[in-house]
Tab-separated table of C-alpha atoms in Angstrom:
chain	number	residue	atom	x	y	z
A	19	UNK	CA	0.000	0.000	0.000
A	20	UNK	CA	1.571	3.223	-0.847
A	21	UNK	CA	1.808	6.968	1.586
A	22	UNK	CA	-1.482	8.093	-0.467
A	23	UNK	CA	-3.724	5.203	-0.017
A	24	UNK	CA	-2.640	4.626	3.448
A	25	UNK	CA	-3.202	8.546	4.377
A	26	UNK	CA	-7.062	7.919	2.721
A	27	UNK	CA	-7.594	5.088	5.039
A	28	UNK	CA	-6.236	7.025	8.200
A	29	UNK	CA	-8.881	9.731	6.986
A	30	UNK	CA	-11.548	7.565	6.429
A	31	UNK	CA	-11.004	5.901	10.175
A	32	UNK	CA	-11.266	8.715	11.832
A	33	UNK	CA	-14.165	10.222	9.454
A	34	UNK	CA	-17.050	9.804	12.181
A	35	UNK	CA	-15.170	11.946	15.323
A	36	UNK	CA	-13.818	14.511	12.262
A	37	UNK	CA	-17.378	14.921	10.914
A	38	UNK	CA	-18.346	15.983	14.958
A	39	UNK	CA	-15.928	18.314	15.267
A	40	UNK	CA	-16.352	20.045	12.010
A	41	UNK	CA	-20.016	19.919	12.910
A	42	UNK	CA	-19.774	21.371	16.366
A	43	UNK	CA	-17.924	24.233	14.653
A	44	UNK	CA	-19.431	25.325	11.545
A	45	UNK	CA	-23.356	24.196	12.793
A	46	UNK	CA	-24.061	22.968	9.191
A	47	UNK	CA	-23.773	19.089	8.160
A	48	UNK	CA	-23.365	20.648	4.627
A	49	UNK	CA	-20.740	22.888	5.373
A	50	UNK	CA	-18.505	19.981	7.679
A	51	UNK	CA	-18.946	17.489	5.103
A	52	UNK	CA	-17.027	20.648	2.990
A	53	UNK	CA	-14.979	21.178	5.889
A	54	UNK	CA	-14.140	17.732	5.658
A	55	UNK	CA	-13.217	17.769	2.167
A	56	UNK	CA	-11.061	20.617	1.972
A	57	UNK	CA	-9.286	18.600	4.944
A	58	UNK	CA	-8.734	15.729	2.793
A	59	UNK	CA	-6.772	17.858	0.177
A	60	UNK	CA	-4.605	19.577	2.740
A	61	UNK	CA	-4.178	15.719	3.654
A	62	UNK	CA	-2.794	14.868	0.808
A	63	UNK	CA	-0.248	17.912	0.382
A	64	UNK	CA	1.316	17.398	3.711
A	65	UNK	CA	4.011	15.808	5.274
A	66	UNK	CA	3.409	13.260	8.057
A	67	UNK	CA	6.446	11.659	8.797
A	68	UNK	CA	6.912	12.900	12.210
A	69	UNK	CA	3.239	12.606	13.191
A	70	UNK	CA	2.944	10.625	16.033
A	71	UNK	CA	-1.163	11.227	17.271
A	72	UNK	CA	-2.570	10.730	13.685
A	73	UNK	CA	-6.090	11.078	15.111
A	74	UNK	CA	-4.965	14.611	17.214
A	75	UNK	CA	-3.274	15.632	13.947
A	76	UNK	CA	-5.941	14.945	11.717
A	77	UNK	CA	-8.403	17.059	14.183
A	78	UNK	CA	-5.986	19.844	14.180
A	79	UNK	CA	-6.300	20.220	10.495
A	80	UNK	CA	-10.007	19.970	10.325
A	81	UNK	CA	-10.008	22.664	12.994
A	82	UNK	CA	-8.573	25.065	10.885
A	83	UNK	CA	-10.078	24.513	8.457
A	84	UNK	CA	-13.367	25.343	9.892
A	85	UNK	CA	-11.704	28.382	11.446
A	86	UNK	CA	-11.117	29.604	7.785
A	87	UNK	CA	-14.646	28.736	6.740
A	88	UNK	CA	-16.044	31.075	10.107
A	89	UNK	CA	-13.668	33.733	9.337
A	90	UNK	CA	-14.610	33.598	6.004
A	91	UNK	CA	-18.640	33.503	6.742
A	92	UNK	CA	-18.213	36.749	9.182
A	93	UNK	CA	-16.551	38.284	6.369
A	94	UNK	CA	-19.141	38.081	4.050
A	95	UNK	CA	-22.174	39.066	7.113
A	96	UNK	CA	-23.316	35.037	6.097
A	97	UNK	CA	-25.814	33.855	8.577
A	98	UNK	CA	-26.745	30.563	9.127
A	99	UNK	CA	-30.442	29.785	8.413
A	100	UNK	CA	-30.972	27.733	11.755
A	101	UNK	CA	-33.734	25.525	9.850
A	102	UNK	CA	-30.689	23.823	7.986
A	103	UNK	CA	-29.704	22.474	11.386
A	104	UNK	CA	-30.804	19.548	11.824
A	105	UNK	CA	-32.408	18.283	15.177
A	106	UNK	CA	-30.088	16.540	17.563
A	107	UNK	CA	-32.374	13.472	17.863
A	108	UNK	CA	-34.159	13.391	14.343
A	109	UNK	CA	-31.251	10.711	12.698
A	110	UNK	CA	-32.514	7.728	10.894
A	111	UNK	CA	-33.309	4.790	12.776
A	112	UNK	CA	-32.230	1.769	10.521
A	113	UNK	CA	-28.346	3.020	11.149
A	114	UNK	CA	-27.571	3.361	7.534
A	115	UNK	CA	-26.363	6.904	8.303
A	116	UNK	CA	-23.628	6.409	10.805
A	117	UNK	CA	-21.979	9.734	10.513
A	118	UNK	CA	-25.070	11.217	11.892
A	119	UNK	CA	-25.609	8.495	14.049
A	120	UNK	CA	-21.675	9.680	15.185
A	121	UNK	CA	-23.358	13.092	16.517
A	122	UNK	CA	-26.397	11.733	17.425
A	123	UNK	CA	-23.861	9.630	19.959
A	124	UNK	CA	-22.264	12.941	21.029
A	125	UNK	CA	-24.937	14.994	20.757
A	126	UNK	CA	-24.462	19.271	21.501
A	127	UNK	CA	-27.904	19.947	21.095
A	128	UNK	CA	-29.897	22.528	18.471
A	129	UNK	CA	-30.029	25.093	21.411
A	130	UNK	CA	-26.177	25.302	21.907
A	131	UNK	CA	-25.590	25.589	18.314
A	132	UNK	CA	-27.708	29.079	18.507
A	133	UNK	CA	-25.158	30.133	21.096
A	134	UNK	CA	-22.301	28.819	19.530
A	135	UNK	CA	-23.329	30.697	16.082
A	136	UNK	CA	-23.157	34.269	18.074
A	137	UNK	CA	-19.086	33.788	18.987
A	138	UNK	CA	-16.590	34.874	17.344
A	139	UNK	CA	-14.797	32.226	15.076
A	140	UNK	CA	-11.869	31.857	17.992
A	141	UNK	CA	-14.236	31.600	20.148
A	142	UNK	CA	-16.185	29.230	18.699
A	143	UNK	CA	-13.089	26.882	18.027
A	144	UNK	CA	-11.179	27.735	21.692
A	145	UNK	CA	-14.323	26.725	23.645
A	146	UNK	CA	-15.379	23.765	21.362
A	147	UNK	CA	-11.960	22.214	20.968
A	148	UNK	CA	-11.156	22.708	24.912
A	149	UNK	CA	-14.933	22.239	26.390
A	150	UNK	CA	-16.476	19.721	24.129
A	151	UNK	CA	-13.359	17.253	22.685
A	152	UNK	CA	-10.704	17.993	25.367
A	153	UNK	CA	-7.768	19.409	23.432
A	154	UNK	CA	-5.469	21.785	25.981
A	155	UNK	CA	-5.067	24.891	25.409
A	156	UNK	CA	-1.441	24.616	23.477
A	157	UNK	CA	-2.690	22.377	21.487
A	158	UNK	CA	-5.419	25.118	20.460
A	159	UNK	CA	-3.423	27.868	20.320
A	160	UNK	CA	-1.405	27.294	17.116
A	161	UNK	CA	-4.944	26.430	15.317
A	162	UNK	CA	-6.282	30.186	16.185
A	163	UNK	CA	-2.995	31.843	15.871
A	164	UNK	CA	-3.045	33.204	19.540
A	165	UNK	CA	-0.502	32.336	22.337
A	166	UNK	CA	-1.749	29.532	25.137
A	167	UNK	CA	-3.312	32.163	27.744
A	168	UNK	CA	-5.189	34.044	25.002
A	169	UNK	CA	-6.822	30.508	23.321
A	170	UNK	CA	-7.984	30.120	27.534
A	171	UNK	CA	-9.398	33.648	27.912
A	172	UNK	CA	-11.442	33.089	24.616
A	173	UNK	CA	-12.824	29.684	25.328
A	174	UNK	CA	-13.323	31.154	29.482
A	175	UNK	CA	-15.249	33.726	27.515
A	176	UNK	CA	-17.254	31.892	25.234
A	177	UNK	CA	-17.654	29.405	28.377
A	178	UNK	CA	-19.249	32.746	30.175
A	179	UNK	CA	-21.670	33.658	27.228
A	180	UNK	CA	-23.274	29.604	26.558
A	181	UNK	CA	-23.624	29.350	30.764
A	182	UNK	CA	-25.706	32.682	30.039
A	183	UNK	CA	-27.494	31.655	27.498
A	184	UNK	CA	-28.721	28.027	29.602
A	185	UNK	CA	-30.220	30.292	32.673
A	186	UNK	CA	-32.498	32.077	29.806
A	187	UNK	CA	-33.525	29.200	27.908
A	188	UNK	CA	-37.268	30.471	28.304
A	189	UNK	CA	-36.684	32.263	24.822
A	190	UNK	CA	-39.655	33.723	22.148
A	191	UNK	CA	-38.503	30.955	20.227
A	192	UNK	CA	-38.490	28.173	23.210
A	193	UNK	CA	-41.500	29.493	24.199
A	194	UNK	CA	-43.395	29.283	20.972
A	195	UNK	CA	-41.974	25.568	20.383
A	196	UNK	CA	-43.397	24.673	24.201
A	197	UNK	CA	-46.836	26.269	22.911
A	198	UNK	CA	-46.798	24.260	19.796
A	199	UNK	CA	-45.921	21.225	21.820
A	200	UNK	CA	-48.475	21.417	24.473
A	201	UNK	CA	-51.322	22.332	22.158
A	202	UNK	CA	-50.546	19.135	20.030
A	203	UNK	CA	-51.091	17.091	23.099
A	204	UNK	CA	-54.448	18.744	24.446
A	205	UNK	CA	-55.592	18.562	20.895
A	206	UNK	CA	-54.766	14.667	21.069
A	207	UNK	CA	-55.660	13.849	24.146
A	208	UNK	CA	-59.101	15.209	23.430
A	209	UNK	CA	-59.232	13.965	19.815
A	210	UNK	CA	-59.583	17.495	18.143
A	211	UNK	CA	-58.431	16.755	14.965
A	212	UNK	CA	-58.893	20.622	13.635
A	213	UNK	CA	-56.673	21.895	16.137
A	214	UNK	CA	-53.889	19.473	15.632
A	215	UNK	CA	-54.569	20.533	11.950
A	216	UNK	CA	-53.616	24.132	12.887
A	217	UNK	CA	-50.468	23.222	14.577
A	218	UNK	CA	-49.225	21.297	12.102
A	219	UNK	CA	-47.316	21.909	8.914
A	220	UNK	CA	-48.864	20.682	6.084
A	221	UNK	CA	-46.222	18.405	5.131
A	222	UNK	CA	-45.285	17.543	8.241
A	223	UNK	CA	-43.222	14.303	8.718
A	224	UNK	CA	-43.347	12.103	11.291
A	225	UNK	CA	-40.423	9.509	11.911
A	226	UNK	CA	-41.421	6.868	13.971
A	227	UNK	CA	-39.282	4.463	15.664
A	228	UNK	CA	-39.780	0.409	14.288
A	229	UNK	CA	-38.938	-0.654	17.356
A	230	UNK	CA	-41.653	0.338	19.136
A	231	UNK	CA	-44.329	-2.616	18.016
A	232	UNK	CA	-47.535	-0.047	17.834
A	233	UNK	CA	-45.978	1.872	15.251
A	234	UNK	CA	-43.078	-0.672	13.812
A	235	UNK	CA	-45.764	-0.661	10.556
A	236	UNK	CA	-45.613	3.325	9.704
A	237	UNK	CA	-42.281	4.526	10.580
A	238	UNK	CA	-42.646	7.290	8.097
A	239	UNK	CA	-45.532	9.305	8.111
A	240	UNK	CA	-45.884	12.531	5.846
A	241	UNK	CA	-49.049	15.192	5.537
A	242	UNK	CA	-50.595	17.389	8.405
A	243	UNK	CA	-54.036	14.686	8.031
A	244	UNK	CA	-52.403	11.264	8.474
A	245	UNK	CA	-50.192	12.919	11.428
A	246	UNK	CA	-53.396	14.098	12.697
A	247	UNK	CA	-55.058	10.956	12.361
A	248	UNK	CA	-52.614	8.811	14.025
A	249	UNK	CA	-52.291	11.297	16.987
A	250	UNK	CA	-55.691	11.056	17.112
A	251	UNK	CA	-55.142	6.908	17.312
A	252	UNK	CA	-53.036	7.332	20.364
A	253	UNK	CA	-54.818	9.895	22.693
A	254	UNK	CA	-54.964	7.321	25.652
A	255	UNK	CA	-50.918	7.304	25.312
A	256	UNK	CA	-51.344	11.157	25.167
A	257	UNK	CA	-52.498	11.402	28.459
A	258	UNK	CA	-49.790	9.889	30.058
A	259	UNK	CA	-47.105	12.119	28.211
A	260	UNK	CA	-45.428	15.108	29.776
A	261	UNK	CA	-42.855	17.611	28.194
A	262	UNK	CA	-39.388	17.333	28.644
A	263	UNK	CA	-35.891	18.810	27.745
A	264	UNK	CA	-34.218	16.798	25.165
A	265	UNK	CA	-30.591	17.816	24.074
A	266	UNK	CA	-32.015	21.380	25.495
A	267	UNK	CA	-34.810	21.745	23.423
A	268	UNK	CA	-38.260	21.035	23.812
A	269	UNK	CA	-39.805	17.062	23.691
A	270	UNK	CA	-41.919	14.623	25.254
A	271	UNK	CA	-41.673	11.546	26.966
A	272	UNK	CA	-43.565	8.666	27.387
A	273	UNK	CA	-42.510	6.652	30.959
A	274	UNK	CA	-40.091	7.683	34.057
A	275	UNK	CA	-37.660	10.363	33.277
A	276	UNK	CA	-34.801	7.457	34.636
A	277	UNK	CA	-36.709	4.991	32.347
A	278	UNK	CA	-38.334	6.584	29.451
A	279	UNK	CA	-40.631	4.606	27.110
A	280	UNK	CA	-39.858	6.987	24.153
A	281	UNK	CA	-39.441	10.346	23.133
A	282	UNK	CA	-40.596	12.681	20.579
A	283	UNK	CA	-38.902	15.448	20.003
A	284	UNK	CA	-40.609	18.277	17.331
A	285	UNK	CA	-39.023	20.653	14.534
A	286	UNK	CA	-40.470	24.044	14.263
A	287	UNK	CA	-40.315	26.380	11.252
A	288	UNK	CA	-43.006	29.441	10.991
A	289	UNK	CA	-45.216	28.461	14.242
A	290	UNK	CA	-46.261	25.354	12.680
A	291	UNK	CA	-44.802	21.601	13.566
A	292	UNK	CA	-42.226	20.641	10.643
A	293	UNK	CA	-41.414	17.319	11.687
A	294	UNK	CA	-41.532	15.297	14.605
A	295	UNK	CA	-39.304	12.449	16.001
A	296	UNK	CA	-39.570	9.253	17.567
A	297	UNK	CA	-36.466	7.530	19.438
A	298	UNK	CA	-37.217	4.213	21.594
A	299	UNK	CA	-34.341	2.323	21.113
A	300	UNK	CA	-32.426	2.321	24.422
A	301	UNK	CA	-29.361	2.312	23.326
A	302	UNK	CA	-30.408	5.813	21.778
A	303	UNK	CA	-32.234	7.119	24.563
A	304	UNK	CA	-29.316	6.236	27.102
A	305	UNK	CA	-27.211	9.254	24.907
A	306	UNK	CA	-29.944	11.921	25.560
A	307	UNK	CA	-29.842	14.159	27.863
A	308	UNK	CA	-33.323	14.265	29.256
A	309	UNK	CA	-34.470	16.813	31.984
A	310	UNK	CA	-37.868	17.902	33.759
A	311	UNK	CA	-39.125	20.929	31.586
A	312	UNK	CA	-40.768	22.940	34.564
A	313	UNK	CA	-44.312	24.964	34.292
């Protein structure tokens, strides 16, 4: 096997954790999967002879990388559309996606990504690099062009700002979701289909989870009616559901916090329900971070 081939294969082994960190960074599975890329070509112009941490190494390019691509994006006043992002728990359930199913595993959450999109790109990479995937702080500092106490100031900074944003999660935008979310229930505990119609997008998609039997037969269901419908199907199981914080944002469970049936945890674009995802698999619910969601 030749330097080339056997630099591809390094790549490719460490593709999953490299995917999460240029995800965690740029917020955009579209732009780390460029990220990613752009790494691979660096890759293959560079000499690794005295690498001795390929894995560490490897990061360290993809880091900056994605520094580039944030200084780059401030540059040009880009924001992110936050309806690109994709959910934390909303991955497909038959594992044939196991880069997503690599941050579903390690999992930020939708509402840190809104905090981490209002730092400043060394920011961003200090605090995610240090706080997140446990590089020190010299091992950051080269990647942001600052000396070792600067990188800790910035990620102590952006440390300050996410802690913030946590004790104010009650947002417009959290609040709406919550809304959304409770009226969805009330609608199907009482079976009124028009006002699950109103909360609903009307191509709405609902992933269920085939491992749960009652549903194993529809694990994709698309259109604001047969949503409706099958919430509708399930009030009894409605009443026994109670919101929740999944990954930070807004869900519901079905069972004990400590134990959880399932959860469903909803996408909102507009004020209406987008989407809405089922996880029962234990193995999958074990990775979430699930909290009481107070009154």
């Amino acid at each position: 096997m030749n330097d080339h081939n056997w630099l591809v294969e390094q790549f490719e082994a460490h593709r999953n954790h490299l995917q999460a960190v240029a995800y965690r960074m740029l917020g955009s599975l579209s732009e780390a999967d460029d990220a990613l890329q752009e790494s691979c070509i660096r890759l293959s112009r560079s000499d690794t002879s005295g690498v001795e941490n390929f894995g560490g190494w490897l990061t360290t390019i993809v880091s900056r990388v994605c520094f580039d691509m944030l200084r780059s994006r401030k540059s040009r006043r880009q924001e992110l559309t936050m309806v690109s992002i994709p959910e934390p728990v909303t991955s497909r359930q038959d594992g044939s996606d196991p880069e997503h199913e690599a941050l579903m595993a390690d999992s930020v959450g939708l509402a840190m990504l809104v905090v981490l999109e209002k730092l400043n790109p060394a920011e961003r990479i200090a605090f995610v690099l240090h706080d997140i995937f446990a590089l020190s702080f010299s091992e950051i500092a080269p990647i942001i062009g600052r000396n070792e106490a600067a990188a800790r100031q910035l990620a102590s900074r952006a440390r300050r700002r996410v802690q913030d944003a946590d004790a104010t999660t009650e947002t417009a935008e959290f609040q709406c979701k919550r809304e959304l979310v409770d009226a969805f229930f009330a609608a199907s505990r009482n079976g009124n289909f028009e006002k699950l119609l109103s909360v609903l997008d009307p191509n709405v998609v609902l992933r269920n989870d085939p491992v749960f039997a009652p549903v194993a037969n529809a694990p994709v269901v698309r259109g604001s009616e047969a949503v409706a419908k099958l919430a509708k199907q399930f009030a009894d199981r409605a009443r026994s559901m109670k919101p929740v914080l999944v990954n930070g944002s807004v869900g519901v469970i079905a069972g004990p916090l400590d134990q959880p049936i399932f959860i469903l945890e909803f996408t909102v674009v507009d004020r209406k329900i987008t989407e809405i995802g089922m996880i029962a698999d234990q193995a999958r619910l074990r990775r979430l971070d699930i909290a009481a969601l107070n009154d």
